[in-house]
PDB file of C-alpha atoms in Angstrom:
ATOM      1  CA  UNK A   1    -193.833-173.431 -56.931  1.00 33.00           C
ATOM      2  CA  UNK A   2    -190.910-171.454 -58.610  1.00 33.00           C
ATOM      3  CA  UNK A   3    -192.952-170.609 -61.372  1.00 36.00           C
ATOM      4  CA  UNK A   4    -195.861-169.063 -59.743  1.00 38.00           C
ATOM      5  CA  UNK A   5    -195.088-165.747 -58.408  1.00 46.00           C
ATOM      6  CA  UNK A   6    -194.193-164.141 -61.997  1.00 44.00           C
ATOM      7  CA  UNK A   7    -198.072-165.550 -63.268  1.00 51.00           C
ATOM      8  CA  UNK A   8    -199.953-163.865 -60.414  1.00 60.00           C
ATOM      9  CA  UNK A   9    -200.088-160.324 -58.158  1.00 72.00           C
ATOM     10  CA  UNK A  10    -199.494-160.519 -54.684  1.00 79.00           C
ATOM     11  CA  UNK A  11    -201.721-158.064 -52.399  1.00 77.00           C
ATOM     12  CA  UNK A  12    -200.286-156.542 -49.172  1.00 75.00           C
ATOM     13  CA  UNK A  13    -198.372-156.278 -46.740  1.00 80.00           C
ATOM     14  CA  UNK A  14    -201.569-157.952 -44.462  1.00 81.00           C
ATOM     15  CA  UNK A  15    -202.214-155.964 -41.194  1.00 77.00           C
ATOM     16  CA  UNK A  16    -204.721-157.467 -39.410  1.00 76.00           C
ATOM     17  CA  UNK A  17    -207.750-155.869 -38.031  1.00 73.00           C
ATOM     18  CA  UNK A  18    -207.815-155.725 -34.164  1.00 73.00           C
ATOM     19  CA  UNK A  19    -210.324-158.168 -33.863  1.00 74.00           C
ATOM     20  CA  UNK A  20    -209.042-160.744 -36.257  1.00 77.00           C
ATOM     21  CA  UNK A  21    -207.077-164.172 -34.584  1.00 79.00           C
ATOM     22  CA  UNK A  22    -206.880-165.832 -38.139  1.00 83.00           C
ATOM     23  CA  UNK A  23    -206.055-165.235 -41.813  1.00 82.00           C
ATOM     24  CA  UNK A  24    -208.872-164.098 -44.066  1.00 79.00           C
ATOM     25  CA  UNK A  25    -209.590-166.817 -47.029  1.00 78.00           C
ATOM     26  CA  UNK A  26    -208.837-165.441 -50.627  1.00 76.00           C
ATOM     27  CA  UNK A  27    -211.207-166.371 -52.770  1.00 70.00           C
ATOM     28  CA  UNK A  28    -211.349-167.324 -56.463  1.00 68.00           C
ATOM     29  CA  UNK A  29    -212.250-164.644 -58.972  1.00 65.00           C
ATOM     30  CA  UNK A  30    -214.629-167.594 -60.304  1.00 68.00           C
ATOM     31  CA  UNK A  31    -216.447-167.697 -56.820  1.00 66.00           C
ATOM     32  CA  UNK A  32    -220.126-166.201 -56.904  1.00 66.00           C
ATOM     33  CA  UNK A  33    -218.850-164.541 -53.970  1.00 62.00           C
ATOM     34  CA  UNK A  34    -215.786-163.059 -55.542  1.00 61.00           C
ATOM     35  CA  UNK A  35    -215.787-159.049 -55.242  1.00 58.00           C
ATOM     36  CA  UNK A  36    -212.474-158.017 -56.337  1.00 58.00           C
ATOM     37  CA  UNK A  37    -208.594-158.303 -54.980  1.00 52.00           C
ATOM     38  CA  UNK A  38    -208.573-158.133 -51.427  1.00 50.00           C
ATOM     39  CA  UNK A  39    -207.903-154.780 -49.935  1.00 47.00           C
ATOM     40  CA  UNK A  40    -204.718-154.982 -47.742  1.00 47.00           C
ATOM     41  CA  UNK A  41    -203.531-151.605 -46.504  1.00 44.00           C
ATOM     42  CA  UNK A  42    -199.965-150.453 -46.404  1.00 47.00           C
ATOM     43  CA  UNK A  43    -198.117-150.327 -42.843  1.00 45.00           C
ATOM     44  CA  UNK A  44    -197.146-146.501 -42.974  1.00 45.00           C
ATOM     45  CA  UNK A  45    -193.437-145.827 -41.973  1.00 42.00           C
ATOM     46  CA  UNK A  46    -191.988-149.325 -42.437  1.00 47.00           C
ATOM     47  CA  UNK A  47    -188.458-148.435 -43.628  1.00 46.00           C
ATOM     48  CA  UNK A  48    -188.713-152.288 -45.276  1.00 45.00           C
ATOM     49  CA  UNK A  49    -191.808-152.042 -47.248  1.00 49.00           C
ATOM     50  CA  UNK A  50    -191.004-149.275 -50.362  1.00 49.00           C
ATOM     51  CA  UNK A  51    -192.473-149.711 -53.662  1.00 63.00           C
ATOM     52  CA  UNK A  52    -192.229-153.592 -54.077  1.00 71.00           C
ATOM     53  CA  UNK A  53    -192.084-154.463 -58.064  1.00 74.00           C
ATOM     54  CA  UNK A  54    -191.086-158.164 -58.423  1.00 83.00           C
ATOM     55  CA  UNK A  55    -190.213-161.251 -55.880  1.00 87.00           C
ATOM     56  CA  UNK A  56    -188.143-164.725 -57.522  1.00 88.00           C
ATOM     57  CA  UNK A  57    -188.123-168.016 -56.556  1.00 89.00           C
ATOM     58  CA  UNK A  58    -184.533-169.118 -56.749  1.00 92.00           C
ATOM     59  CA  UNK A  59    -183.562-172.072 -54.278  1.00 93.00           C
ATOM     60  CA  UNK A  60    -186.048-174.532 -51.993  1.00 93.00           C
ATOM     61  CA  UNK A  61    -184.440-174.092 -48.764  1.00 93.00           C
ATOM     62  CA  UNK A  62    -186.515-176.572 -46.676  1.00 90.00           C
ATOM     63  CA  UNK A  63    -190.082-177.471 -46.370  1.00 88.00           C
ATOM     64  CA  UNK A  64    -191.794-177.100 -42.573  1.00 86.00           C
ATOM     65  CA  UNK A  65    -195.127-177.807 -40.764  1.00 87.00           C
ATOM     66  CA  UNK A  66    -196.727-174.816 -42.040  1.00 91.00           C
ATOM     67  CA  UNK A  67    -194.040-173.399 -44.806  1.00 94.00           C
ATOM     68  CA  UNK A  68    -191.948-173.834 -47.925  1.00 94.00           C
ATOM     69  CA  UNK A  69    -188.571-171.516 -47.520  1.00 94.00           C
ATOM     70  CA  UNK A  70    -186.721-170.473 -50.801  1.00 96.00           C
ATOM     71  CA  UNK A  71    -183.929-168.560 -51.389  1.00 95.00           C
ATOM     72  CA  UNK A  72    -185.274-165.389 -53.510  1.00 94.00           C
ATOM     73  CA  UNK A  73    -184.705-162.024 -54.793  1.00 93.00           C
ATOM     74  CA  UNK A  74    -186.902-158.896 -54.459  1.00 88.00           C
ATOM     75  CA  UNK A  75    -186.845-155.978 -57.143  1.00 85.00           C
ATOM     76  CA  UNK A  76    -187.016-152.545 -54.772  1.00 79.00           C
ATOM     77  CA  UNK A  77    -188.087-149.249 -56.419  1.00 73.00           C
ATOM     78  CA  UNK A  78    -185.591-146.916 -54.987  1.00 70.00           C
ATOM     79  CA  UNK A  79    -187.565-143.929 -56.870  1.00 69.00           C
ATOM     80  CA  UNK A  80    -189.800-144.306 -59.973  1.00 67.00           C
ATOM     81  CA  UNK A  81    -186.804-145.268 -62.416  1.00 73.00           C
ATOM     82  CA  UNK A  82    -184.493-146.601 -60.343  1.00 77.00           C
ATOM     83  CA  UNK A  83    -184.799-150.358 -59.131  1.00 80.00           C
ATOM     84  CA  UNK A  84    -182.476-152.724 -57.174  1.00 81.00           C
ATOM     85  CA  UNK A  85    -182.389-156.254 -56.427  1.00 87.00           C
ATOM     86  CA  UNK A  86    -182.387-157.044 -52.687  1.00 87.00           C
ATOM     87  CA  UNK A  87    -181.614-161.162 -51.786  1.00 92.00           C
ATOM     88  CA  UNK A  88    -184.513-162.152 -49.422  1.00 94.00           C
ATOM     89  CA  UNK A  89    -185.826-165.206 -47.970  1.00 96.00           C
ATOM     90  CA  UNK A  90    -189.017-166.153 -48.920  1.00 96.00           C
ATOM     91  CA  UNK A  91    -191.542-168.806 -46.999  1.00 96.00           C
ATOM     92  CA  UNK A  92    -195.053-169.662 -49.041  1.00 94.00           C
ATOM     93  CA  UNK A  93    -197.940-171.944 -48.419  1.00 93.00           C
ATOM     94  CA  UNK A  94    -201.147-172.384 -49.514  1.00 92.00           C
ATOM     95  CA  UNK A  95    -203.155-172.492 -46.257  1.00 92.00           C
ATOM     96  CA  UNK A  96    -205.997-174.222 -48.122  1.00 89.00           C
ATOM     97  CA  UNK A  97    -204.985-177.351 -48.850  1.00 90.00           C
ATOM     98  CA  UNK A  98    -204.097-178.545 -45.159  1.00 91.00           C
ATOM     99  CA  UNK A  99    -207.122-180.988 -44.291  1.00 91.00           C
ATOM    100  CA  UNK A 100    -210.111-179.901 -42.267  1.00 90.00           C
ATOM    101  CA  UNK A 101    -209.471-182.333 -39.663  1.00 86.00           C
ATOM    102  CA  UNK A 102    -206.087-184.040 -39.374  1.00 76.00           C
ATOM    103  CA  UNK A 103    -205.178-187.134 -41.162  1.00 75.00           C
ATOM    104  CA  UNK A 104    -202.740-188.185 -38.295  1.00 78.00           C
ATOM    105  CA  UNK A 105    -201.321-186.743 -35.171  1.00 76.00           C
ATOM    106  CA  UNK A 106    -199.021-183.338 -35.239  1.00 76.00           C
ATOM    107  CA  UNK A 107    -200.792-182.905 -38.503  1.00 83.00           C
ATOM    108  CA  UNK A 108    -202.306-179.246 -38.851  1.00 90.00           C
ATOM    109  CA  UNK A 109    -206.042-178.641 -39.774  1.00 92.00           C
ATOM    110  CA  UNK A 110    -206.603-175.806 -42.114  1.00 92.00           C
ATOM    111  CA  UNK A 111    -207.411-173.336 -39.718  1.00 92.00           C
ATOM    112  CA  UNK A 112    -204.533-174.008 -37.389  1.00 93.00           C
ATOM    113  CA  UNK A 113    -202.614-173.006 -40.450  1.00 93.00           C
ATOM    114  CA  UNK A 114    -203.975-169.905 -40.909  1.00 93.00           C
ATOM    115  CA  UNK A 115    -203.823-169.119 -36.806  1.00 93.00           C
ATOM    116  CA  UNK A 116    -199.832-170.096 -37.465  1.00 93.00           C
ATOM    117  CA  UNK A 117    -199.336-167.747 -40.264  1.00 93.00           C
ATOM    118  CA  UNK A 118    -201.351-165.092 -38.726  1.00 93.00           C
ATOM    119  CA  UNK A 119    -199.482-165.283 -35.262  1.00 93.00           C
ATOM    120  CA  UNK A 120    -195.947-165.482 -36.853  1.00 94.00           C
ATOM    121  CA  UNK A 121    -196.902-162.145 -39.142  1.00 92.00           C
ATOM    122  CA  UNK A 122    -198.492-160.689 -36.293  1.00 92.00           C
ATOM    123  CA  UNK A 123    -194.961-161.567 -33.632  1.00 94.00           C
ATOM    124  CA  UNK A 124    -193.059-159.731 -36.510  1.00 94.00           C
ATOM    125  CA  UNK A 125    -195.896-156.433 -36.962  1.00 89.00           C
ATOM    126  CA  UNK A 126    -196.740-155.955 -33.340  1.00 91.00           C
ATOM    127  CA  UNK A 127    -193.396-156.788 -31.596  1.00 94.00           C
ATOM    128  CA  UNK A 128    -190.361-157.490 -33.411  1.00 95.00           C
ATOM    129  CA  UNK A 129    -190.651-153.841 -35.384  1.00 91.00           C
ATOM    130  CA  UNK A 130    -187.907-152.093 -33.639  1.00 93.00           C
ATOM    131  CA  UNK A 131    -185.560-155.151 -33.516  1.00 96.00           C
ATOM    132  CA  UNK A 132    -185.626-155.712 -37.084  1.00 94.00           C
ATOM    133  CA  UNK A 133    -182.641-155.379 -38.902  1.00 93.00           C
ATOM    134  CA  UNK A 134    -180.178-155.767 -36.014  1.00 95.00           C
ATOM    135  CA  UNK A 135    -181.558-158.659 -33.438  1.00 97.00           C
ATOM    136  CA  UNK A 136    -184.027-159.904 -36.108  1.00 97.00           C
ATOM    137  CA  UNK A 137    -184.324-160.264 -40.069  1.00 96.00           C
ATOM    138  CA  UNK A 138    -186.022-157.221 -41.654  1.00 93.00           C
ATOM    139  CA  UNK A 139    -189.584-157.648 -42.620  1.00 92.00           C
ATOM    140  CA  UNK A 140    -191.268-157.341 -46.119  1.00 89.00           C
ATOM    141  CA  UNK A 141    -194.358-158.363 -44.387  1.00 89.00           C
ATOM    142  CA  UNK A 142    -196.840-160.560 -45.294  1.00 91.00           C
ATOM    143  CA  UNK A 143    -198.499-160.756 -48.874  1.00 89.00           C
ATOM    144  CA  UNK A 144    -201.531-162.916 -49.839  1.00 87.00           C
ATOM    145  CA  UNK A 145    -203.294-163.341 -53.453  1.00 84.00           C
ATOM    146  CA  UNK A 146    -204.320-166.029 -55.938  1.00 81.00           C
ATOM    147  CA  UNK A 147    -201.821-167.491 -57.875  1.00 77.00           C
ATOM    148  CA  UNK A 148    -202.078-169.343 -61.218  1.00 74.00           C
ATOM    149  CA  UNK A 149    -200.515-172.477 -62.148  1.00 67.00           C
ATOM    150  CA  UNK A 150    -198.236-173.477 -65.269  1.00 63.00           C
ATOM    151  CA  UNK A 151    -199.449-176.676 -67.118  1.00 57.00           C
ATOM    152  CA  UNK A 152    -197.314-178.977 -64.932  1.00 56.00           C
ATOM    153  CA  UNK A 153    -198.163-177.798 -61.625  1.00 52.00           C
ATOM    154  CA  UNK A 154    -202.435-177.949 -63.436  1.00 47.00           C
ATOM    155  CA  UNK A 155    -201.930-181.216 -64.043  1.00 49.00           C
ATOM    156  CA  UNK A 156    -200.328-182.167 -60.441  1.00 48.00           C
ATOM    157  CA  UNK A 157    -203.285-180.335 -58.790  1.00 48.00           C
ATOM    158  CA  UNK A 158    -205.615-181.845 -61.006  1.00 47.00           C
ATOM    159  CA  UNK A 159    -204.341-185.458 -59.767  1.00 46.00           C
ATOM    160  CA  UNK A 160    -204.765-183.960 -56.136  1.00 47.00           C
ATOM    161  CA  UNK A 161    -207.948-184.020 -56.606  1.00 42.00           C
ATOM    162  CA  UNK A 162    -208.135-179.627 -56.813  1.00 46.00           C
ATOM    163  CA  UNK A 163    -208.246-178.263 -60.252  1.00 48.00           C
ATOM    164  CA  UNK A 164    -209.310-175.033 -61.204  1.00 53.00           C
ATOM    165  CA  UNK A 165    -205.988-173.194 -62.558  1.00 75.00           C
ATOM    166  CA  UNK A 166    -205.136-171.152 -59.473  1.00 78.00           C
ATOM    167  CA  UNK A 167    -204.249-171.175 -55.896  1.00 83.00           C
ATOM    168  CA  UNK A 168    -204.429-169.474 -52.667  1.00 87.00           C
ATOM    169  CA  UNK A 169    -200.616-168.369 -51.683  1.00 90.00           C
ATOM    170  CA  UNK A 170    -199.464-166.282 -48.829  1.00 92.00           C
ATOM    171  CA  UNK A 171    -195.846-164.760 -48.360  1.00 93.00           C
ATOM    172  CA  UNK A 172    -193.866-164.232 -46.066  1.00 94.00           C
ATOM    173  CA  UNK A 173    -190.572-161.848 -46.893  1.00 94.00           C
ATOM    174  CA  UNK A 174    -187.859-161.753 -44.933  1.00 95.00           C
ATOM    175  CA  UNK A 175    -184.269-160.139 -45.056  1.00 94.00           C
ATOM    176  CA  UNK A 176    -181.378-162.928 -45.907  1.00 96.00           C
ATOM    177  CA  UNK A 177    -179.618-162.416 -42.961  1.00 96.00           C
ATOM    178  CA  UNK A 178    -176.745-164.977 -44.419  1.00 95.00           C
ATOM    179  CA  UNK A 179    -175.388-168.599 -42.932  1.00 94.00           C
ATOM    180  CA  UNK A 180    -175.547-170.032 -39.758  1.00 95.00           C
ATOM    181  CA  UNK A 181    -173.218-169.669 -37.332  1.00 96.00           C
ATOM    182  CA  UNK A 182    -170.504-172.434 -36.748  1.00 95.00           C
ATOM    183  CA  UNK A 183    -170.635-172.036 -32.373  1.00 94.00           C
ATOM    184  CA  UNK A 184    -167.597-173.982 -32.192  1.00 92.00           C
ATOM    185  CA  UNK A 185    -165.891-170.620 -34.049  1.00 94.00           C
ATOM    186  CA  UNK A 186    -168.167-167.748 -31.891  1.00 95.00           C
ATOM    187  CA  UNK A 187    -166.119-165.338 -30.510  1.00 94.00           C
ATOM    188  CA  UNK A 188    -166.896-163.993 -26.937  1.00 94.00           C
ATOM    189  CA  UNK A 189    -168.267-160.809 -28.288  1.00 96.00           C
ATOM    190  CA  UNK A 190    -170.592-163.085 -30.117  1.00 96.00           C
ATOM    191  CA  UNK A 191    -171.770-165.135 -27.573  1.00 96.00           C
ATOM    192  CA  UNK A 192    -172.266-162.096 -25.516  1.00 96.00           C
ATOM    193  CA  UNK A 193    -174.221-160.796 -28.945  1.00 98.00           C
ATOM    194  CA  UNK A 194    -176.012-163.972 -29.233  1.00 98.00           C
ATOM    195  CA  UNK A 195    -177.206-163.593 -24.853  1.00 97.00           C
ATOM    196  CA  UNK A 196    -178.082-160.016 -25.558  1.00 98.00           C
ATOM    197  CA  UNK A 197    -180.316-160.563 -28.581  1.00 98.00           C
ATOM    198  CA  UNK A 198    -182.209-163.377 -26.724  1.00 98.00           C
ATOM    199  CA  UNK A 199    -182.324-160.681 -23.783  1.00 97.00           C
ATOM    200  CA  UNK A 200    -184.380-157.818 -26.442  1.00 98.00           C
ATOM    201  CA  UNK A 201    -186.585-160.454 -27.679  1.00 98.00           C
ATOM    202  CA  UNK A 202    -187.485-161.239 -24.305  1.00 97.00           C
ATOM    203  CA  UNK A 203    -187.986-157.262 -23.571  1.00 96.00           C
ATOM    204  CA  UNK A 204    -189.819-157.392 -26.599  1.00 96.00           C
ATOM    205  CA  UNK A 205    -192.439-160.039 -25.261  1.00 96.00           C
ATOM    206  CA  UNK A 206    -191.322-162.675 -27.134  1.00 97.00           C
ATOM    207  CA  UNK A 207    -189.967-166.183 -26.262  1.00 97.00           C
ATOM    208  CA  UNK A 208    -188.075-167.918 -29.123  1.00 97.00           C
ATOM    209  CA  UNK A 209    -189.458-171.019 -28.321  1.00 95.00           C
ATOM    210  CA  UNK A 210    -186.529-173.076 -30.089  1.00 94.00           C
ATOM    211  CA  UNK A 211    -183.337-171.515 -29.251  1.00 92.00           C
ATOM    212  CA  UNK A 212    -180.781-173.696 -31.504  1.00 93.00           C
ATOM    213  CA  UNK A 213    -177.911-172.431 -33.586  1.00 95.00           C
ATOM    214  CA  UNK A 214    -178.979-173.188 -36.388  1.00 94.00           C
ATOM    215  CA  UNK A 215    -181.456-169.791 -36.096  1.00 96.00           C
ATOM    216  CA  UNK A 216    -177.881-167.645 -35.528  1.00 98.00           C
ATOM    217  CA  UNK A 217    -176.953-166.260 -38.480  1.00 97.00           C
ATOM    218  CA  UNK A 218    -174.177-164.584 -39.718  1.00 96.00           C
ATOM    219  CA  UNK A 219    -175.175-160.892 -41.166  1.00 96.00           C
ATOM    220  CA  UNK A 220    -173.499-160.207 -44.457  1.00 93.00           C
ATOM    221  CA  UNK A 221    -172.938-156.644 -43.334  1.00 93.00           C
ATOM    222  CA  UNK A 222    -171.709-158.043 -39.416  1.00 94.00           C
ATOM    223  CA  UNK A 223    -172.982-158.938 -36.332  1.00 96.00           C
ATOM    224  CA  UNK A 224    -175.612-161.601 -35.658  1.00 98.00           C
ATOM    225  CA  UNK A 225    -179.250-162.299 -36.101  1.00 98.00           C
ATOM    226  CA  UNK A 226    -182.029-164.489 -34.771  1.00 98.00           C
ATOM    227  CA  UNK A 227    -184.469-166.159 -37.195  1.00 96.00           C
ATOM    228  CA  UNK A 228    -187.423-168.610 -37.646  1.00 94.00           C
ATOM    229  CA  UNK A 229    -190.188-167.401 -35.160  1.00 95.00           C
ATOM    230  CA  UNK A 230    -192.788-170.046 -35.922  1.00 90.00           C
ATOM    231  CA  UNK A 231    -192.341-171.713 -33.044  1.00 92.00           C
ATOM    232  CA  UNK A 232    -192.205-168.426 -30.726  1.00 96.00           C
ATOM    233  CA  UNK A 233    -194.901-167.321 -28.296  1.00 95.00           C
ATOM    234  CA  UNK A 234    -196.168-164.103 -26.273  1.00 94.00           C
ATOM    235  CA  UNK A 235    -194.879-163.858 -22.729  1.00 94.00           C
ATOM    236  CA  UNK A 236    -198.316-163.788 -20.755  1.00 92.00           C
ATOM    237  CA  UNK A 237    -197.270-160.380 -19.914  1.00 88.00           C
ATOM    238  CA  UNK A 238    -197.367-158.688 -23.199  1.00 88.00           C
ATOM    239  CA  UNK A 239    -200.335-160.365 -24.390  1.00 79.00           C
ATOM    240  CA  UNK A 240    -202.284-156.818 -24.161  1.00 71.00           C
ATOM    241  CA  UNK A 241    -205.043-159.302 -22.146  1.00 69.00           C
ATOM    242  CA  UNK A 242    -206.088-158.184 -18.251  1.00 55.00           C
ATOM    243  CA  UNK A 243    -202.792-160.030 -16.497  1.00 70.00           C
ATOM    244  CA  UNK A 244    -203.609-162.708 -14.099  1.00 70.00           C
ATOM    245  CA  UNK A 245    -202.038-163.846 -11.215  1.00 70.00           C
ATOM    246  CA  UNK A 246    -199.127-165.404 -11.353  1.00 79.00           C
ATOM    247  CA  UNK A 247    -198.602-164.361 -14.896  1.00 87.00           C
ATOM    248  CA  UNK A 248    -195.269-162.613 -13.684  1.00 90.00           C
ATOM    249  CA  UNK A 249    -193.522-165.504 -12.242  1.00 91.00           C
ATOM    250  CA  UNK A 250    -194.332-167.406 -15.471  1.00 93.00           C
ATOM    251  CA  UNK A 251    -192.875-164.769 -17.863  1.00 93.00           C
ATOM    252  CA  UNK A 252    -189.857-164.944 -15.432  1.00 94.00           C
ATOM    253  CA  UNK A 253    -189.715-168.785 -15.751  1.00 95.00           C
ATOM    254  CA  UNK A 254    -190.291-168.853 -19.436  1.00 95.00           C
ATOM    255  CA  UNK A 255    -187.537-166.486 -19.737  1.00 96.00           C
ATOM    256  CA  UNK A 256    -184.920-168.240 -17.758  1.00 96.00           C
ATOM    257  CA  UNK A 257    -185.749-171.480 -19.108  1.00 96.00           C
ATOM    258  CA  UNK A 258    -184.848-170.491 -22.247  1.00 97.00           C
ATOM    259  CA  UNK A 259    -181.781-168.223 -21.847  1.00 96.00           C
ATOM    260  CA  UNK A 260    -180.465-171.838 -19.606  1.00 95.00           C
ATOM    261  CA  UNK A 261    -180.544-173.374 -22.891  1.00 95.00           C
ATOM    262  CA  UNK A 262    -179.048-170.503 -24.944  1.00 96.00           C
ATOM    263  CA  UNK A 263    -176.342-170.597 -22.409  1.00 94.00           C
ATOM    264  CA  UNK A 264    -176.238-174.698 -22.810  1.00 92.00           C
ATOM    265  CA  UNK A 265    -174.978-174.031 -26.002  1.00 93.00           C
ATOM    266  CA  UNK A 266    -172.719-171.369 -25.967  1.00 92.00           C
ATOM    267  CA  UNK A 267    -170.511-172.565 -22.562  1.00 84.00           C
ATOM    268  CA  UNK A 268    -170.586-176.203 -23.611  1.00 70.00           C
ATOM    269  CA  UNK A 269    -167.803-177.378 -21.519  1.00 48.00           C
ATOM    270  CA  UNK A 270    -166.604-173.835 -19.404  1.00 54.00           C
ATOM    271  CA  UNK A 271    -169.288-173.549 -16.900  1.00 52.00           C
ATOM    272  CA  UNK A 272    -167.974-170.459 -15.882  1.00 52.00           C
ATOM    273  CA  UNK A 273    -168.070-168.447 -19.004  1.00 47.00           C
ATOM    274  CA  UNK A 274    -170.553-166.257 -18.688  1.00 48.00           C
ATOM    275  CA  UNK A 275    -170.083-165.134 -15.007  1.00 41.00           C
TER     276      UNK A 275
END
């Protein structure tokens, strides 16, 4: 995969159409049905998303359910001759090679891939916008396009049974917001940081969904940030649907549940900590 990006153009950032719940597919350019690049406008007023020249692969970070995380770098036009390298982290998949049904339990289908990449670009569009960059890592947004392989990654699709030179790739780009946090070092400020930033993402209409230090990361430029929101979910009161009954006391449970086990971790032993 670290190959790819510099053999292929990447179209975006997505925004998805109101009535969309799932990626689009991106076609071949040797599909009868092929029409062109896809058309992906530009999010106006997105302090993150400039002129966007060149994204590297650098270092795998870890390989998930749904993504592949590398380390990268992103080349930034700053004006039309001036260019600078900002360090980003960078998650890719190819949402069309998950099965259509699923080999084996937990497994994803192909389109519960594309719902999961949709609905994690959609938590960072339509909700995280004004915590990114302080509570959350700044967004690049979400890129999609068809990418072609080098003769070693041909010849491994070809034994996979694909072929045909080129792939289906979406990107994700995020800010590096640095290294985890070691909890048994977290000053009181940053526990109180930590409490607060669960507190806006819960304002926000968000729930984490997997509150664990190992998504508390140390800024380079200070302070903490929250990251990895594939496993998060929209409080049923900020879904934008008509709001049930009972839809308020199960935001407020949500809510609580989770900042018990933020607080789990932070007090460990001092039960009275954070009163």
């Amino acid at each position: 995969m670290h190959g790819l990006l510099q053999d292929g153009s990447l179209h975006g950032p997505f925004v998805a159409h109101p009535s969309e719940s799932s990626l689009p597919h991106i076609i071949s350019p040797s599909d009868p049905s092929w029409h062109g690049a896809p058309a992906l406008p530009k999010r106006k007023g997105d302090k993150y998303i400039q002129g966007l020249r060149k994204l590297y692969l650098d270092e795998a970070l870890s390989h998930g359910q749904v993504w592949d995380a590398f380390k990268g770098r992103l080349q930034v036009y700053q004006s039309k001759n001036l260019i600078f390298e900002e360090p980003v982290i960078v998650k890719t998949t190819d949402p069309s090679r998950f099965p259509p049904k699923p080999h084996m339990p937990g497994m994803f289908t192909e389109t519960e891939a594309r719902r999961a990449i949709f609905h994690e670009s959609k938590i960072y569009t339509d909700f995280l916008g004004n915590l990114q960059g302080s509570v959350v890592p700044g967004s690049y947004g979400l890129w999609g396009g068809r990418l072609k392989f080098d003769a070693d990654d041909d010849d491994e699709e070809e034994e996979e049974g694909g072929g045909g030179g080129d792939c289906e790739v979406w990107v994700m780009i995020l800010e590096n917001c640095g290294m985890p946090v070691d909890v048994a070092r977290l000053s009181e400020s940053d526990k109180k940081q930590i409490l607060s930033h669960y507190t806006a993402l819960h304002d926000s209409g968000i729930l984490h969904g997997d509150p664990d230090p190992r998504h508390w990361r140390y800024h380079p430029d200070g302070g903490i940030r929250i990251i990895d929101f594939d496993s998060a979910t929209v409080l049923p009161t900020h879904t934008g649907k008509v709001r049930m009954k009972g839809d308020g006391r199960k935001a407020r449970m949500m809510v609580e549940d989770e900042m018990d086990l933020v607080k789990h971790v932070l007090i460990g032993d001092d039960e009275h900590w954070y009163v």
